[in-house]
Short mmCIF file of C-alpha atoms in Angstrom, two decimals:
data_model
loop_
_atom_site.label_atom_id
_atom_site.label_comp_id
_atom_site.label_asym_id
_atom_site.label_seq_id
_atom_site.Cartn_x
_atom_site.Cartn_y
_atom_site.Cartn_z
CA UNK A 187 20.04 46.11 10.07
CA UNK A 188 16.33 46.19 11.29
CA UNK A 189 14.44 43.28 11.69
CA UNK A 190 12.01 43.08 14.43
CA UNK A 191 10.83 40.00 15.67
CA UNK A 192 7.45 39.22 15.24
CA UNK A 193 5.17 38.02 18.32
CA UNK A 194 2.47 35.95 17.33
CA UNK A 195 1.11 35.16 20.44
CA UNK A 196 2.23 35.57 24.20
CA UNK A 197 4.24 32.33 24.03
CA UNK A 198 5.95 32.65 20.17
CA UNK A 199 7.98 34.44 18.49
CA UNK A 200 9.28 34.74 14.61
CA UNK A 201 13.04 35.97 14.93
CA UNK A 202 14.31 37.15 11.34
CA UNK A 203 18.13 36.32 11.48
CA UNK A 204 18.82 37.14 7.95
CA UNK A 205 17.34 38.54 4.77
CA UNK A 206 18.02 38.26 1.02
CA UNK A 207 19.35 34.89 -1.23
CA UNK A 208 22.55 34.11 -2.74
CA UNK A 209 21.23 31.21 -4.65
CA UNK A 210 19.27 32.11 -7.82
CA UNK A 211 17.12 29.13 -7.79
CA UNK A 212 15.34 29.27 -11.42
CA UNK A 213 12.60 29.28 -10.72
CA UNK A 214 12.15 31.85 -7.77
CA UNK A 215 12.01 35.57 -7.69
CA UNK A 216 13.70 36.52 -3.71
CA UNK A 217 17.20 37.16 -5.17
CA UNK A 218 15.74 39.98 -7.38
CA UNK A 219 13.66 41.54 -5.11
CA UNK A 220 15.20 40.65 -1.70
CA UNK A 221 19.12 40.90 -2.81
CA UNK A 222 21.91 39.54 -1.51
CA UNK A 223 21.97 37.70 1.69
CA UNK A 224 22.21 39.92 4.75
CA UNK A 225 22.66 38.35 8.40
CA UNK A 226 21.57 40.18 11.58
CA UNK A 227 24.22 40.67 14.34
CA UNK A 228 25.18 37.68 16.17
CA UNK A 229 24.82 39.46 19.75
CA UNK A 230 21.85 41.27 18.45
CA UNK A 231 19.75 38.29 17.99
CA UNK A 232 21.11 36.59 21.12
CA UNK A 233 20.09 39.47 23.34
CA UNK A 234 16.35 39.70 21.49
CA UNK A 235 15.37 36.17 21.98
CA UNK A 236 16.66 36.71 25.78
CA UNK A 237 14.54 39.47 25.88
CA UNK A 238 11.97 37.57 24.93
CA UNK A 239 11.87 34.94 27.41
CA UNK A 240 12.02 37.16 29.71
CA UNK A 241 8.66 38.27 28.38
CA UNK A 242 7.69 34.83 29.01
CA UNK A 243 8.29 33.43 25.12
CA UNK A 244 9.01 29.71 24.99
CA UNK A 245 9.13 29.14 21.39
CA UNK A 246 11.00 31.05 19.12
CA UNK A 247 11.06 30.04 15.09
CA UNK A 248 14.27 31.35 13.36
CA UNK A 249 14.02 32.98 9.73
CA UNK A 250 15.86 33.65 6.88
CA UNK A 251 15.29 32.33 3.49
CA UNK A 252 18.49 29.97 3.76
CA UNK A 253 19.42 29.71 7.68
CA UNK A 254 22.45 27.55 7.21
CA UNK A 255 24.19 30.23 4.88
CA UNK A 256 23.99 33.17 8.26
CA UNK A 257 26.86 34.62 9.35
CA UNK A 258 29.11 34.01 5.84
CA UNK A 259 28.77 37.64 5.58
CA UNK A 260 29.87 39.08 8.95
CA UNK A 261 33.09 39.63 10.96
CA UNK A 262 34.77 36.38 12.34
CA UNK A 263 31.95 34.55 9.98
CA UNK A 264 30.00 33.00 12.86
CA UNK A 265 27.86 30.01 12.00
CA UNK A 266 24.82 29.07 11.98
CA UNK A 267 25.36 26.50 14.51
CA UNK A 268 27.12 28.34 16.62
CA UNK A 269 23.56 30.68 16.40
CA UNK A 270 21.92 27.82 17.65
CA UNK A 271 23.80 27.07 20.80
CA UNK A 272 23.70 30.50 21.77
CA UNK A 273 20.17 30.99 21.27
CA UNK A 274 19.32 27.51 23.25
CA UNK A 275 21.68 28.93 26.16
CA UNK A 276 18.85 31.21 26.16
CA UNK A 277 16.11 29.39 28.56
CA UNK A 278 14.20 29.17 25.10
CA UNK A 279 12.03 25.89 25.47
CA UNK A 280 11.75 25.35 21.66
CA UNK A 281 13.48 26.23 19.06
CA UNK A 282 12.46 26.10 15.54
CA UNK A 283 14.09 27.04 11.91
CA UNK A 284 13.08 27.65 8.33
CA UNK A 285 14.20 27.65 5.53
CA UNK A 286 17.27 25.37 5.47
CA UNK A 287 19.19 25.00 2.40
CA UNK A 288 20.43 21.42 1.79
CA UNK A 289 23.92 22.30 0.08
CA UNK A 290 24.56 24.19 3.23
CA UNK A 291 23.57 22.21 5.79
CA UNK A 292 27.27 21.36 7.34
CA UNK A 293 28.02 18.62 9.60
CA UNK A 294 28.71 21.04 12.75
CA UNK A 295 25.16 22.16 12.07
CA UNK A 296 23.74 18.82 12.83
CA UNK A 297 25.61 18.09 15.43
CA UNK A 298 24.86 21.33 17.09
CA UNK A 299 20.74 20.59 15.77
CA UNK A 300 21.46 16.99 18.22
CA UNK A 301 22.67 18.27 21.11
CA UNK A 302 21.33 21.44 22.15
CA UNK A 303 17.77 20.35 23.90
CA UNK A 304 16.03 23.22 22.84
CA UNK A 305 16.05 22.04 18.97
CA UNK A 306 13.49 20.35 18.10
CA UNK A 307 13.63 17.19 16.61
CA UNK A 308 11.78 18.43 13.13
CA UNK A 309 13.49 19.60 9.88
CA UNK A 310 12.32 21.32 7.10
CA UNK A 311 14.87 20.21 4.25
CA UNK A 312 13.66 21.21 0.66
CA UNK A 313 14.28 18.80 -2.06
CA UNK A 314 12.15 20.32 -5.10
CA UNK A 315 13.10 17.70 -7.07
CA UNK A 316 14.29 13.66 -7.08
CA UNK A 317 15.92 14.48 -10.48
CA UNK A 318 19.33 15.46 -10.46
CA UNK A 319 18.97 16.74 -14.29
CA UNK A 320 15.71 18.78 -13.07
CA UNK A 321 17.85 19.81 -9.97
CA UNK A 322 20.66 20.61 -12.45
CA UNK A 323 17.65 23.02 -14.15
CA UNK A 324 16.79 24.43 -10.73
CA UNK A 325 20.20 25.22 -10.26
CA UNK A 326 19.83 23.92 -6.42
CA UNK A 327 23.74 23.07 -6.82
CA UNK A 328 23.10 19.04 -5.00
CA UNK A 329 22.52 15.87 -6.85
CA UNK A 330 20.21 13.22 -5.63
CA UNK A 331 22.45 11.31 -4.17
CA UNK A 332 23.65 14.60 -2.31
CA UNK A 333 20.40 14.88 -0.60
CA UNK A 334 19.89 11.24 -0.01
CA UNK A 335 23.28 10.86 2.08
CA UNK A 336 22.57 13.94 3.77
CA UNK A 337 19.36 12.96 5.28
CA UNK A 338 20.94 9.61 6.03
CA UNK A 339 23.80 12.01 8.22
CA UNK A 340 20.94 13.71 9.86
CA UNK A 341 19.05 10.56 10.70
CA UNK A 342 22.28 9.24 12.05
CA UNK A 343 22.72 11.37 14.47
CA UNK A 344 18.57 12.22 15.40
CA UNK A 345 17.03 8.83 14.15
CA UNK A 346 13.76 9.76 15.01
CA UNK A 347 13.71 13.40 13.74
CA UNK A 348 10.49 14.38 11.70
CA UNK A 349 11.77 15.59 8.40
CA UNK A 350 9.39 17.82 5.87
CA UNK A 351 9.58 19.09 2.38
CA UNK A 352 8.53 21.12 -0.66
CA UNK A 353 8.60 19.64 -3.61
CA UNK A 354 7.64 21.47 -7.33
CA UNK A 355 5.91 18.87 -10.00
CA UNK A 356 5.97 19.98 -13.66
CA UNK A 357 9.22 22.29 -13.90
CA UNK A 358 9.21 22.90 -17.33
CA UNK A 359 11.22 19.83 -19.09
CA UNK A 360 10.15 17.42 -16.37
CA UNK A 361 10.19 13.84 -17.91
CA UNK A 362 8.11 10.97 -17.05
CA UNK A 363 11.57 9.33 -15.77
CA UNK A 364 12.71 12.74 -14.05
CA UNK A 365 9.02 12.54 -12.28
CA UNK A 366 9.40 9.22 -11.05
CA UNK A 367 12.69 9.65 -9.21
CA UNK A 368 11.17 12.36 -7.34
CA UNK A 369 8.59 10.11 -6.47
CA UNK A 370 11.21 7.19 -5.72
CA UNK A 371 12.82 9.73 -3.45
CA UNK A 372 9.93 10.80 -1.55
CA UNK A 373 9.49 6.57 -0.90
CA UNK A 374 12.45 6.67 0.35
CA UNK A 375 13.00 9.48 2.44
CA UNK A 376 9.63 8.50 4.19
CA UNK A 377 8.09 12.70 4.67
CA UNK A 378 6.17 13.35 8.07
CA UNK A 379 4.97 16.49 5.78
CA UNK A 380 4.90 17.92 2.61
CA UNK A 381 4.51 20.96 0.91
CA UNK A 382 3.81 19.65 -2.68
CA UNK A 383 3.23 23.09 -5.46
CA UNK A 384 2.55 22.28 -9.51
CA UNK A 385 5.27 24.89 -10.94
CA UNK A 386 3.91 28.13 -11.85
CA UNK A 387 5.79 30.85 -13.78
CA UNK A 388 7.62 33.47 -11.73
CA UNK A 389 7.94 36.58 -14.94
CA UNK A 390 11.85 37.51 -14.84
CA UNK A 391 13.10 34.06 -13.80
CA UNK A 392 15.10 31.99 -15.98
CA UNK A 393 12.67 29.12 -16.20
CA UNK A 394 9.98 31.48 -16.97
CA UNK A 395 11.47 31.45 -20.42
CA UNK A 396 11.86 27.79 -21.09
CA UNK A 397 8.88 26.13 -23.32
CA UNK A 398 7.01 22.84 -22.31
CA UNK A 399 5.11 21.07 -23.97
CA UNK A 400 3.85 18.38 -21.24
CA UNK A 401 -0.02 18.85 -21.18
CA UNK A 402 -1.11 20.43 -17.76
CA UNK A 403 -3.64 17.16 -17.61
CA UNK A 404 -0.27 14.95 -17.22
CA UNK A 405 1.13 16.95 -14.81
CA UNK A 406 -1.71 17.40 -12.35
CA UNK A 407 -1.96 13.97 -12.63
CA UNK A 408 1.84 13.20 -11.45
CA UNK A 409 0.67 15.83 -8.65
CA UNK A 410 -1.74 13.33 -7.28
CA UNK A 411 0.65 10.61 -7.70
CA UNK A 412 2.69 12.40 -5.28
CA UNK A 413 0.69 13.95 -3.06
CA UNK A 414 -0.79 9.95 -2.55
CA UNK A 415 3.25 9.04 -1.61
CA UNK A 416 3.38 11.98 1.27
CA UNK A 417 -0.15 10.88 2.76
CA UNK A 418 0.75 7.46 3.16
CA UNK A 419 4.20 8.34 4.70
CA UNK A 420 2.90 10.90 6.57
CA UNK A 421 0.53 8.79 7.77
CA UNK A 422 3.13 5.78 8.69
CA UNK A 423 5.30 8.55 10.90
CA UNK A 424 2.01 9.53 12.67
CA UNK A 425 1.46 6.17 13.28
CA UNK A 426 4.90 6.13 15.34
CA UNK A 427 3.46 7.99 17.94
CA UNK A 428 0.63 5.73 18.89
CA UNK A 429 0.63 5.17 22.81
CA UNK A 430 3.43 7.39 23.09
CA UNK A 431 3.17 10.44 25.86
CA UNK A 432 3.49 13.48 23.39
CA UNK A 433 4.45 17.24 25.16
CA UNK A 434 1.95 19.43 23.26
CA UNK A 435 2.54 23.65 23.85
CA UNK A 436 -1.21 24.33 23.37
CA UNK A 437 -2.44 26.65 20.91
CA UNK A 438 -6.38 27.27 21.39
CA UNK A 439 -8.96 25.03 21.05
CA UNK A 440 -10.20 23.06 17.32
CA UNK A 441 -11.67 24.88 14.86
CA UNK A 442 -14.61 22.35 14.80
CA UNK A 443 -15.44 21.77 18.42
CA UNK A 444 -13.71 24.36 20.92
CA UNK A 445 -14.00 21.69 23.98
CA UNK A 446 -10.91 20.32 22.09
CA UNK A 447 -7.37 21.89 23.03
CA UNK A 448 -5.26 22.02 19.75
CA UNK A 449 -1.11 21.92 20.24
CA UNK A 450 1.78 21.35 18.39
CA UNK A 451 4.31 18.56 19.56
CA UNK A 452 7.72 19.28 19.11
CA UNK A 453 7.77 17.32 15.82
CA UNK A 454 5.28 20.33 14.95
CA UNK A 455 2.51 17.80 14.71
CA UNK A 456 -0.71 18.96 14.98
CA UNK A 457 -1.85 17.81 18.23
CA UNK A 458 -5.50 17.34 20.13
CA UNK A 459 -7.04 16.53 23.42
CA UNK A 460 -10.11 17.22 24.73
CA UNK A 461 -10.14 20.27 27.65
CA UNK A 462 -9.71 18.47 30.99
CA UNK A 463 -12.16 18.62 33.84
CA UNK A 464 -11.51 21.69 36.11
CA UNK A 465 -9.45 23.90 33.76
CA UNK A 466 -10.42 26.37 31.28
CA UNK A 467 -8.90 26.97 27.81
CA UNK A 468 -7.02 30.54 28.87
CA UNK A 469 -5.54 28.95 31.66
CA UNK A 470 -3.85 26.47 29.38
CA UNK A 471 -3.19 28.60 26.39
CA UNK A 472 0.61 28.71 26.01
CA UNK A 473 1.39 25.81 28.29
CA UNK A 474 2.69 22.28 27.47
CA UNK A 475 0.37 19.61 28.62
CA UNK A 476 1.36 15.39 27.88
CA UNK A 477 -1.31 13.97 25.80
CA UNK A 478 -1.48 10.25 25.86
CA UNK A 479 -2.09 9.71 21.83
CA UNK A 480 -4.61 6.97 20.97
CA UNK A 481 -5.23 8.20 17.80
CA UNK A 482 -2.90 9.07 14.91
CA UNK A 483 -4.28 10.39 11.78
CA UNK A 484 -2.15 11.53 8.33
CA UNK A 485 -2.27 15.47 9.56
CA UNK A 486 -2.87 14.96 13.56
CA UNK A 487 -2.69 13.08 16.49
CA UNK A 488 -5.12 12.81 19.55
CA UNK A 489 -5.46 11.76 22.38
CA UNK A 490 -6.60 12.63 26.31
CA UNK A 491 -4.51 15.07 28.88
CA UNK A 492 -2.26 13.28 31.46
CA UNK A 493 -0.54 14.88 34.37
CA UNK A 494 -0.70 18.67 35.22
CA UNK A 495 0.05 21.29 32.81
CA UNK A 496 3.63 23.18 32.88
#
């Protein structure tokens, strides 16, 4: 199966590892127009993301539209976490995943997500919904309390991992009750980020057919509601990182003042530090420099340079 990898700059790479869905979500389209899940070679991906540090890649993100399902449909069924051990035997500095199914996140995956150093400590875990009826609608096949004991397992085992989100508001049928555990959830679960989306209607999806009645006024205004939850709890994990030393692999330089580097950490937090003396910004473009964070804002930290560049 073809899949090339995808170099966005000298120092990343997007590595497909799988295409299609299985899971006829309600609301979304891929299944039709993707088809069934397909997974890449095992040894095929292994050898391109060697390649590719060889090339002088340190970051690699992994792709599929449900990562923990790969290998299900290949000979000897490897897993996805066996993927990721491979792949951080690699050199790879930083490895990254998306998207991650929650019914199929298995235990061996988290342990393998804890002790290969290459992981990063961040994980994007889709809920969509608090509401186990709504999720029941979705057909995302996990209740709430599914999801709730599963992030407590991954927090377990990485206790400080940065955990993000999407989350749909105003699926058709969503109750005042049904919006308020997803908001209850969110409290809980405590979001470094979230991707937060008022339900739109995808044509040939089942939930394109169902009626509702709740006025669009109501449900933009559960939006905000929301939306007010993440920033706060984005904020409060941001706020973990005060006078902390965080390794940033640096981007460019801020859109609003290019004297200021811009990285991500390996909690993919947006990350910035003013250019120190003696070096310009293409000799630190795709290098990992400490920043010293005194400041730590909802969407970014900041902070000053410390030590050399690596």
């Amino acid at each position: 199966m073809s899949m090339p990898w995808h170099r966005e700059t000298q120092y990343h790479a997007w590595v497909p590892i799988m295409t299609g869905c299985n899971n006829f979500c309600t609301y979304c389209i891929v299944p039709y127009v993707r088809g069934r899940e397909k997974s890449r070679p095992f040894e095929e991906i292994v050898d391109e993301v060697t390649g590719l540090v060889r090339q002088g890649v340190r970051e690699i993100t992994l792709l599929g539209q449900n990562v923990n399902s790969y290998g299900r449909d290949l000979f000897g069924k490897p897993r996805f976490a066996d993927l990721l051990r491979a792949v951080g035997d690699t050199g790879v500095e930083r490895i990254f995943f998306t998207s991650s199914h929650p019914k199929d996140l298995l235990p061996e995956t988290i342990d393998a997500m804890a002790e290969t150093p290459a992981v990063m400590p961040q994980l994007h875990l889709a809920v969509q919904s608090g509401s186990t009826r709504i999720l029941k609608e979705m057909n995302r096949r996990y209740t709430r309390e599914d999801y709730l004991g599963l992030v407590d397992r991954i927090r377990n085992r990485m206790p400080d991992i940065a955990l993000s989100t999407d989350i749909i508001v105003g699926f058709p049928g969503e109750t005042e009750e049904d919006f308020e555990q997803t908001l209850s959830l969110a409290e809980t679960v405590r979001y470094a980020q979230a991707y937060t989306f008022i339900y739109s209607k995808r044509a040939g999806t089942p939930a394109a057919e169902i009626d509702d009645p709740t006025p669009h006024e109501v449900i933009l205004e559960r939006f905000n509601r929301l939306v007010k939850v993440i920033e706060t709890t984005a904020h409060e994990y941001n706020q973990g990182e005060l006078h902390t030393v965080v390794p940033a692999l640096i981007e460019g330089t801020s859109k609003k003042n290019d004297a200021v580097l811009l990285g991500k950490s390996p909690k993919n937090q947006t990350v910035h530090a003013p250019i120190p003396e003696g070096y310009s910004i293409d000799q630190l473009v795709g290098k990992i420099v400490d920043v010293d964070v005194d400041v730590a804002k909802t969407w970014y930290l900041s902070g000053s340079v410390v030590g050399e560049p690596r």
